[in-house]
PDB file of C-alpha atoms in Angstrom:
ATOM      1  CA  MET A   1       0.000   0.000   0.000  1.00  0.00           C
ATOM      2  CA  PRO A   2       1.479   3.388  -0.915  1.00  0.00           C
ATOM      3  CA  GLU A   3       2.095   6.107   1.626  1.00  0.00           C
ATOM      4  CA  ILE A   4      -0.637   8.754   1.858  1.00  0.00           C
ATOM      5  CA  ALA A   5       0.800  11.602  -0.202  1.00  0.00           C
ATOM      6  CA  ALA A   6      -0.975  14.334   1.771  1.00  0.00           C
ATOM      7  CA  LEU A   7       0.661  13.164   5.010  1.00  0.00           C
ATOM      8  CA  ARG A   8       4.068  13.136   3.363  1.00  0.00           C
ATOM      9  CA  ARG A   9       3.505  16.691   2.090  1.00  0.00           C
ATOM     10  CA  VAL A  10       2.656  17.811   5.635  1.00  0.00           C
ATOM     11  CA  THR A  11       5.720  16.233   7.219  1.00  0.00           C
ATOM     12  CA  ASP A  12       7.999  17.478   4.421  1.00  0.00           C
ATOM     13  CA  SER A  13       6.666  21.011   4.888  1.00  0.00           C
ATOM     14  CA  ILE A  14       7.312  20.847   8.644  1.00  0.00           C
ATOM     15  CA  GLU A  15      10.877  19.645   8.055  1.00  0.00           C
ATOM     16  CA  GLN A  16      11.510  22.577   5.711  1.00  0.00           C
ATOM     17  CA  ALA A  17       9.669  25.244   7.771  1.00  0.00           C
ATOM     18  CA  SER A  18      12.538  27.635   8.482  1.00  0.00           C
ATOM     19  CA  VAL A  19       9.944  29.997   9.957  1.00  0.00           C
ATOM     20  CA  LEU A  20      10.132  27.785  13.070  1.00  0.00           C
ATOM     21  CA  ASP A  21      13.862  28.290  13.528  1.00  0.00           C
ATOM     22  CA  LYS A  22      13.712  31.254  15.923  1.00  0.00           C
ATOM     23  CA  ALA A  23      11.348  29.391  18.260  1.00  0.00           C
ATOM     24  CA  VAL A  24      13.368  26.187  17.874  1.00  0.00           C
ATOM     25  CA  ASP A  25      16.625  27.967  18.698  1.00  0.00           C
ATOM     26  CA  LEU A  26      15.135  29.753  21.707  1.00  0.00           C
ATOM     27  CA  ASP A  27      13.600  26.562  23.113  1.00  0.00           C
ATOM     28  CA  ARG A  28      16.809  24.633  22.507  1.00  0.00           C
ATOM     29  CA  LYS A  29      18.783  27.250  24.478  1.00  0.00           C
ATOM     30  CA  VAL A  30      16.282  27.018  27.345  1.00  0.00           C
ATOM     31  CA  VAL A  31      16.457  23.220  27.425  1.00  0.00           C
ATOM     32  CA  ASN A  32      20.254  23.241  27.332  1.00  0.00           C
ATOM     33  CA  ALA A  33      20.389  25.858  30.113  1.00  0.00           C
ATOM     34  CA  LEU A  34      17.967  23.964  32.374  1.00  0.00           C
ATOM     35  CA  ILE A  35      19.229  20.423  31.816  1.00  0.00           C
ATOM     36  CA  ARG A  36      22.864  21.172  32.661  1.00  0.00           C
ATOM     37  CA  PRO A  37      24.482  18.497  34.770  1.00  0.00           C
ATOM     38  CA  ARG A  38      25.878  15.774  32.521  1.00  0.00           C
ATOM     39  CA  ALA A  39      24.548  13.046  34.822  1.00  0.00           C
ATOM     40  CA  LEU A  40      21.005  14.460  34.600  1.00  0.00           C
ATOM     41  CA  ARG A  41      21.198  14.657  30.806  1.00  0.00           C
ATOM     42  CA  GLN A  42      22.398  11.060  30.647  1.00  0.00           C
ATOM     43  CA  ILE A  43      19.520   9.862  32.840  1.00  0.00           C
ATOM     44  CA  LEU A  44      17.007  11.777  30.724  1.00  0.00           C
ATOM     45  CA  HIS A  45      18.592  10.390  27.548  1.00  0.00           C
ATOM     46  CA  GLY A  46      18.252   6.897  29.047  1.00  0.00           C
ATOM     47  CA  VAL A  47      21.961   6.038  29.096  1.00  0.00           C
ATOM     48  CA  PRO A  48      21.704   3.923  32.293  1.00  0.00           C
ATOM     49  CA  PHE A  49      18.793   2.016  30.763  1.00  0.00           C
ATOM     50  CA  GLY A  50      20.474   1.250  27.455  1.00  0.00           C
ATOM     51  CA  HIS A  51      18.074   3.231  25.244  1.00  0.00           C
ATOM     52  CA  PRO A  52      16.128   6.507  25.241  1.00  0.00           C
ATOM     53  CA  ILE A  53      13.437   6.658  27.928  1.00  0.00           C
ATOM     54  CA  HIS A  54      11.070   9.180  26.320  1.00  0.00           C
ATOM     55  CA  PRO A  55       9.290   6.469  24.267  1.00  0.00           C
ATOM     56  CA  LEU A  56       8.821   4.419  27.426  1.00  0.00           C
ATOM     57  CA  MET A  57       7.625   7.354  29.515  1.00  0.00           C
ATOM     58  CA  VAL A  58       4.903   8.402  27.072  1.00  0.00           C
ATOM     59  CA  GLN A  59       3.204   5.050  27.664  1.00  0.00           C
ATOM     60  CA  VAL A  60       1.878   6.231  31.039  1.00  0.00           C
ATOM     61  CA  PRO A  61      -0.074   9.308  29.874  1.00  0.00           C
ATOM     62  CA  LEU A  62      -1.185   7.641  26.641  1.00  0.00           C
ATOM     63  CA  GLY A  63      -2.276   4.480  28.428  1.00  0.00           C
ATOM     64  CA  ALA A  64      -4.183   6.495  31.008  1.00  0.00           C
ATOM     65  CA  TRP A  65      -5.900   8.632  28.387  1.00  0.00           C
ATOM     66  CA  ILE A  66      -6.817   5.713  26.139  1.00  0.00           C
ATOM     67  CA  SER A  67      -8.194   3.848  29.164  1.00  0.00           C
ATOM     68  CA  ALA A  68     -10.230   6.926  30.134  1.00  0.00           C
ATOM     69  CA  ALA A  69     -11.623   7.078  26.597  1.00  0.00           C
ATOM     70  CA  VAL A  70     -12.706   3.432  26.824  1.00  0.00           C
ATOM     71  CA  LEU A  71     -14.445   4.119  30.143  1.00  0.00           C
ATOM     72  CA  ASP A  72     -16.105   7.187  28.623  1.00  0.00           C
ATOM     73  CA  LEU A  73     -17.373   5.096  25.716  1.00  0.00           C
ATOM     74  CA  VAL A  74     -18.682   2.367  28.030  1.00  0.00           C
ATOM     75  CA  GLY A  75     -20.350   4.951  30.258  1.00  0.00           C
ATOM     76  CA  GLY A  76     -21.826   4.481  33.691  1.00  0.00           C
ATOM     77  CA  LYS A  77     -21.646   6.343  36.972  1.00  0.00           C
ATOM     78  CA  GLY A  78     -18.775   4.302  38.413  1.00  0.00           C
ATOM     79  CA  ASN A  79     -16.694   4.864  35.311  1.00  0.00           C
ATOM     80  CA  GLU A  80     -16.874   8.663  35.597  1.00  0.00           C
ATOM     81  CA  LYS A  81     -14.665   8.781  38.693  1.00  0.00           C
ATOM     82  CA  ALA A  82     -12.203   6.259  37.252  1.00  0.00           C
ATOM     83  CA  ALA A  83     -12.006   8.174  33.958  1.00  0.00           C
ATOM     84  CA  LYS A  84     -11.361  11.434  35.839  1.00  0.00           C
ATOM     85  CA  THR A  85      -8.572   9.742  37.797  1.00  0.00           C
ATOM     86  CA  LEU A  86      -7.010   8.382  34.609  1.00  0.00           C
ATOM     87  CA  VAL A  87      -7.186  11.761  32.867  1.00  0.00           C
ATOM     88  CA  GLY A  88      -5.470  13.341  35.884  1.00  0.00           C
ATOM     89  CA  LEU A  89      -2.799  10.640  35.926  1.00  0.00           C
ATOM     90  CA  GLY A  90      -2.122  11.287  32.252  1.00  0.00           C
ATOM     91  CA  VAL A  91      -1.770  15.033  32.781  1.00  0.00           C
ATOM     92  CA  ALA A  92       0.464  14.561  35.816  1.00  0.00           C
ATOM     93  CA  SER A  93       2.770  12.092  34.053  1.00  0.00           C
ATOM     94  CA  ALA A  94       3.004  13.993  30.763  1.00  0.00           C
ATOM     95  CA  GLY A  95       5.460  16.513  32.196  1.00  0.00           C
ATOM     96  CA  SER A  96       8.221  14.020  32.981  1.00  0.00           C
ATOM     97  CA  ALA A  97       7.808  12.367  29.589  1.00  0.00           C
ATOM     98  CA  SER A  98       8.122  15.816  28.011  1.00  0.00           C
ATOM     99  CA  VAL A  99      11.324  16.617  29.899  1.00  0.00           C
ATOM    100  CA  ALA A 100      12.970  13.442  28.583  1.00  0.00           C
ATOM    101  CA  GLY A 101      11.707  14.235  25.086  1.00  0.00           C
ATOM    102  CA  TYR A 102      13.012  17.802  25.214  1.00  0.00           C
ATOM    103  CA  THR A 103      16.421  16.530  26.320  1.00  0.00           C
ATOM    104  CA  ASP A 104      16.675  14.161  23.347  1.00  0.00           C
ATOM    105  CA  TRP A 105      15.240  16.784  20.992  1.00  0.00           C
ATOM    106  CA  SER A 106      17.860  19.378  21.943  1.00  0.00           C
ATOM    107  CA  GLU A 107      20.584  17.209  20.369  1.00  0.00           C
ATOM    108  CA  MET A 108      18.977  16.683  16.956  1.00  0.00           C
ATOM    109  CA  ASN A 109      19.664  18.178  13.528  1.00  0.00           C
ATOM    110  CA  ARG A 110      17.739  21.138  12.078  1.00  0.00           C
ATOM    111  CA  GLU A 111      14.990  19.224  10.253  1.00  0.00           C
ATOM    112  CA  GLN A 112      14.494  16.923  13.235  1.00  0.00           C
ATOM    113  CA  LEU A 113      14.368  19.947  15.545  1.00  0.00           C
ATOM    114  CA  ARG A 114      11.566  21.470  13.469  1.00  0.00           C
ATOM    115  CA  THR A 115       9.546  18.257  13.454  1.00  0.00           C
ATOM    116  CA  GLY A 116      10.167  17.750  17.175  1.00  0.00           C
ATOM    117  CA  TRP A 117       9.145  21.312  17.934  1.00  0.00           C
ATOM    118  CA  VAL A 118       5.804  20.847  16.162  1.00  0.00           C
ATOM    119  CA  HIS A 119       5.439  17.433  17.856  1.00  0.00           C
ATOM    120  CA  GLN A 120       5.790  19.024  21.295  1.00  0.00           C
ATOM    121  CA  ALA A 121       3.562  21.992  20.442  1.00  0.00           C
ATOM    122  CA  VAL A 122       0.744  19.719  19.248  1.00  0.00           C
ATOM    123  CA  ASN A 123       1.139  17.516  22.321  1.00  0.00           C
ATOM    124  CA  TRP A 124       0.987  20.518  24.681  1.00  0.00           C
ATOM    125  CA  VAL A 125      -2.291  21.513  23.029  1.00  0.00           C
ATOM    126  CA  GLY A 126      -3.537  17.971  23.680  1.00  0.00           C
ATOM    127  CA  ILE A 127      -2.325  18.081  27.285  1.00  0.00           C
ATOM    128  CA  THR A 128      -4.179  21.382  27.697  1.00  0.00           C
ATOM    129  CA  PHE A 129      -7.391  19.762  26.445  1.00  0.00           C
ATOM    130  CA  TYR A 130      -6.860  16.970  28.958  1.00  0.00           C
ATOM    131  CA  GLY A 131      -6.262  19.471  31.759  1.00  0.00           C
ATOM    132  CA  LEU A 132      -9.536  21.170  30.857  1.00  0.00           C
ATOM    133  CA  SER A 133     -11.196  17.748  30.647  1.00  0.00           C
ATOM    134  CA  TRP A 134     -10.051  16.903  34.173  1.00  0.00           C
ATOM    135  CA  LEU A 135     -11.257  20.282  35.462  1.00  0.00           C
ATOM    136  CA  GLN A 136     -14.707  19.824  33.908  1.00  0.00           C
ATOM    137  CA  ARG A 137     -14.964  16.307  35.330  1.00  0.00           C
ATOM    138  CA  LYS A 138     -13.937  17.593  38.770  1.00  0.00           C
ATOM    139  CA  ARG A 139     -16.727  20.174  38.562  1.00  0.00           C
ATOM    140  CA  GLY A 140     -19.200  17.411  37.735  1.00  0.00           C
ATOM    141  CA  ASN A 141     -19.586  18.337  34.079  1.00  0.00           C
ATOM    142  CA  HIS A 142     -18.764  14.880  32.750  1.00  0.00           C
ATOM    143  CA  ALA A 143     -20.219  15.446  29.281  1.00  0.00           C
ATOM    144  CA  ALA A 144     -17.884  18.387  28.655  1.00  0.00           C
ATOM    145  CA  GLY A 145     -15.037  16.413  30.247  1.00  0.00           C
ATOM    146  CA  ARG A 146     -15.622  13.515  27.881  1.00  0.00           C
ATOM    147  CA  THR A 147     -15.778  15.810  24.850  1.00  0.00           C
ATOM    148  CA  LEU A 148     -12.578  17.606  25.832  1.00  0.00           C
ATOM    149  CA  GLY A 149     -10.944  14.240  26.479  1.00  0.00           C
ATOM    150  CA  PHE A 150     -11.806  12.955  23.015  1.00  0.00           C
ATOM    151  CA  ILE A 151     -10.468  16.184  21.481  1.00  0.00           C
ATOM    152  CA  GLY A 152      -7.324  15.742  23.578  1.00  0.00           C
ATOM    153  CA  LEU A 153      -6.907  12.145  22.416  1.00  0.00           C
ATOM    154  CA  ALA A 154      -7.277  13.161  18.766  1.00  0.00           C
ATOM    155  CA  THR A 155      -4.732  15.939  19.286  1.00  0.00           C
ATOM    156  CA  VAL A 156      -2.088  13.796  21.015  1.00  0.00           C
ATOM    157  CA  SER A 157      -2.616  11.196  18.290  1.00  0.00           C
ATOM    158  CA  VAL A 158      -1.496  13.799  15.742  1.00  0.00           C
ATOM    159  CA  GLY A 159       1.441  14.580  18.026  1.00  0.00           C
ATOM    160  CA  GLY A 160       2.221  10.873  18.231  1.00  0.00           C
ATOM    161  CA  TYR A 161       2.156  10.596  14.460  1.00  0.00           C
ATOM    162  CA  LEU A 162       4.753  13.368  14.280  1.00  0.00           C
ATOM    163  CA  GLY A 163       6.821  11.651  16.975  1.00  0.00           C
ATOM    164  CA  GLY A 164       6.717   8.458  14.941  1.00  0.00           C
ATOM    165  CA  HIS A 165       7.770  10.389  11.851  1.00  0.00           C
ATOM    166  CA  LEU A 166      10.653  11.920  13.805  1.00  0.00           C
ATOM    167  CA  SER A 167      11.802   8.511  15.056  1.00  0.00           C
ATOM    168  CA  TYR A 168      11.183   6.266  12.083  1.00  0.00           C
ATOM    169  CA  ARG A 169      11.360   8.461   8.989  1.00  0.00           C
ATOM    170  CA  GLN A 170      13.885  11.034  10.216  1.00  0.00           C
ATOM    171  CA  ARG A 171      15.701   8.577  12.499  1.00  0.00           C
ATOM    172  CA  GLY A 172      15.831  11.106  15.329  1.00  0.00           C
ATOM    173  CA  GLY A 173      17.460   9.596  18.387  1.00  0.00           C
ATOM    174  CA  VAL A 174      18.255   6.341  16.606  1.00  0.00           C
ATOM    175  CA  SER A 175      21.568   4.672  17.372  1.00  0.00           C
ATOM    176  CA  THR A 176      23.890   3.829  14.517  1.00  0.00           C
ATOM    177  CA  SER A 177      25.831   1.081  16.290  1.00  0.00           C
ATOM    178  CA  GLY A 178      23.854   0.010  19.334  1.00  0.00           C
ATOM    179  CA  GLU A 179      24.944   2.702  21.768  1.00  0.00           C
ATOM    180  CA  VAL A 180      22.498   5.051  23.443  1.00  0.00           C
ATOM    181  CA  PRO A 181      22.328   8.143  21.239  1.00  0.00           C
ATOM    182  CA  PHE A 182      23.336  11.457  22.784  1.00  0.00           C
ATOM    183  CA  ASP A 183      25.625   9.863  25.411  1.00  0.00           C
ATOM    184  CA  ALA A 184      27.391  13.170  25.963  1.00  0.00           C
TER     185      ALA A 184
END
C-alpha cells in the first residue's frame, strides 16, 4: 500500500519550515540551560537504561488517556470517577515524559528539531485539552469532560504521528551502532 501523499507533504513542509527556527533555537537554548548536569542529561537520555526513555515514559499518559476514553465510551456512573482519575494521571505524568523528550530533541539536527518542535507543540495543546477535561470532570460536568478528552486524544494522536515520523522516517534519536544516542 502506498504512503498517503498528503501526510508526506505535511511532514515534508514541517521539516523545511525555516519559519520555526527562531522558536526552535530559543527553546533549545532554554532546554540546554535547564538540563545542565551531565549526569542528569544522561539519565534523561536513558543512558543507564540502554536506550532513550522518552518512548517508554509516554506510555503512562497515553495508556491512562486511552483507558479513560474506553471508560467514557462504556459509560456508567462508576466509570466517571475512574475516567477522571485516569485523565489526571495522564496530565500529571506527561510533564516528565516531556522533559525526557526535550532533552533528546535538543541534540537533533535542524529538520528533526523542526519536526520535534511541532510534535511538542501539538502535544501541549492535547495536554491542555486533557487538563480542561479533568477540570470539567472535577466540577461534575462529565459530558464536557468527555468531549474535551476525546479532542485531547485526537490531538495527542497527531502529536504521536509526528513523533513516529521523527523517530522512524527522520531517524531522530536512533543509534547507529547500538549505543544510546546522545551519550554526551
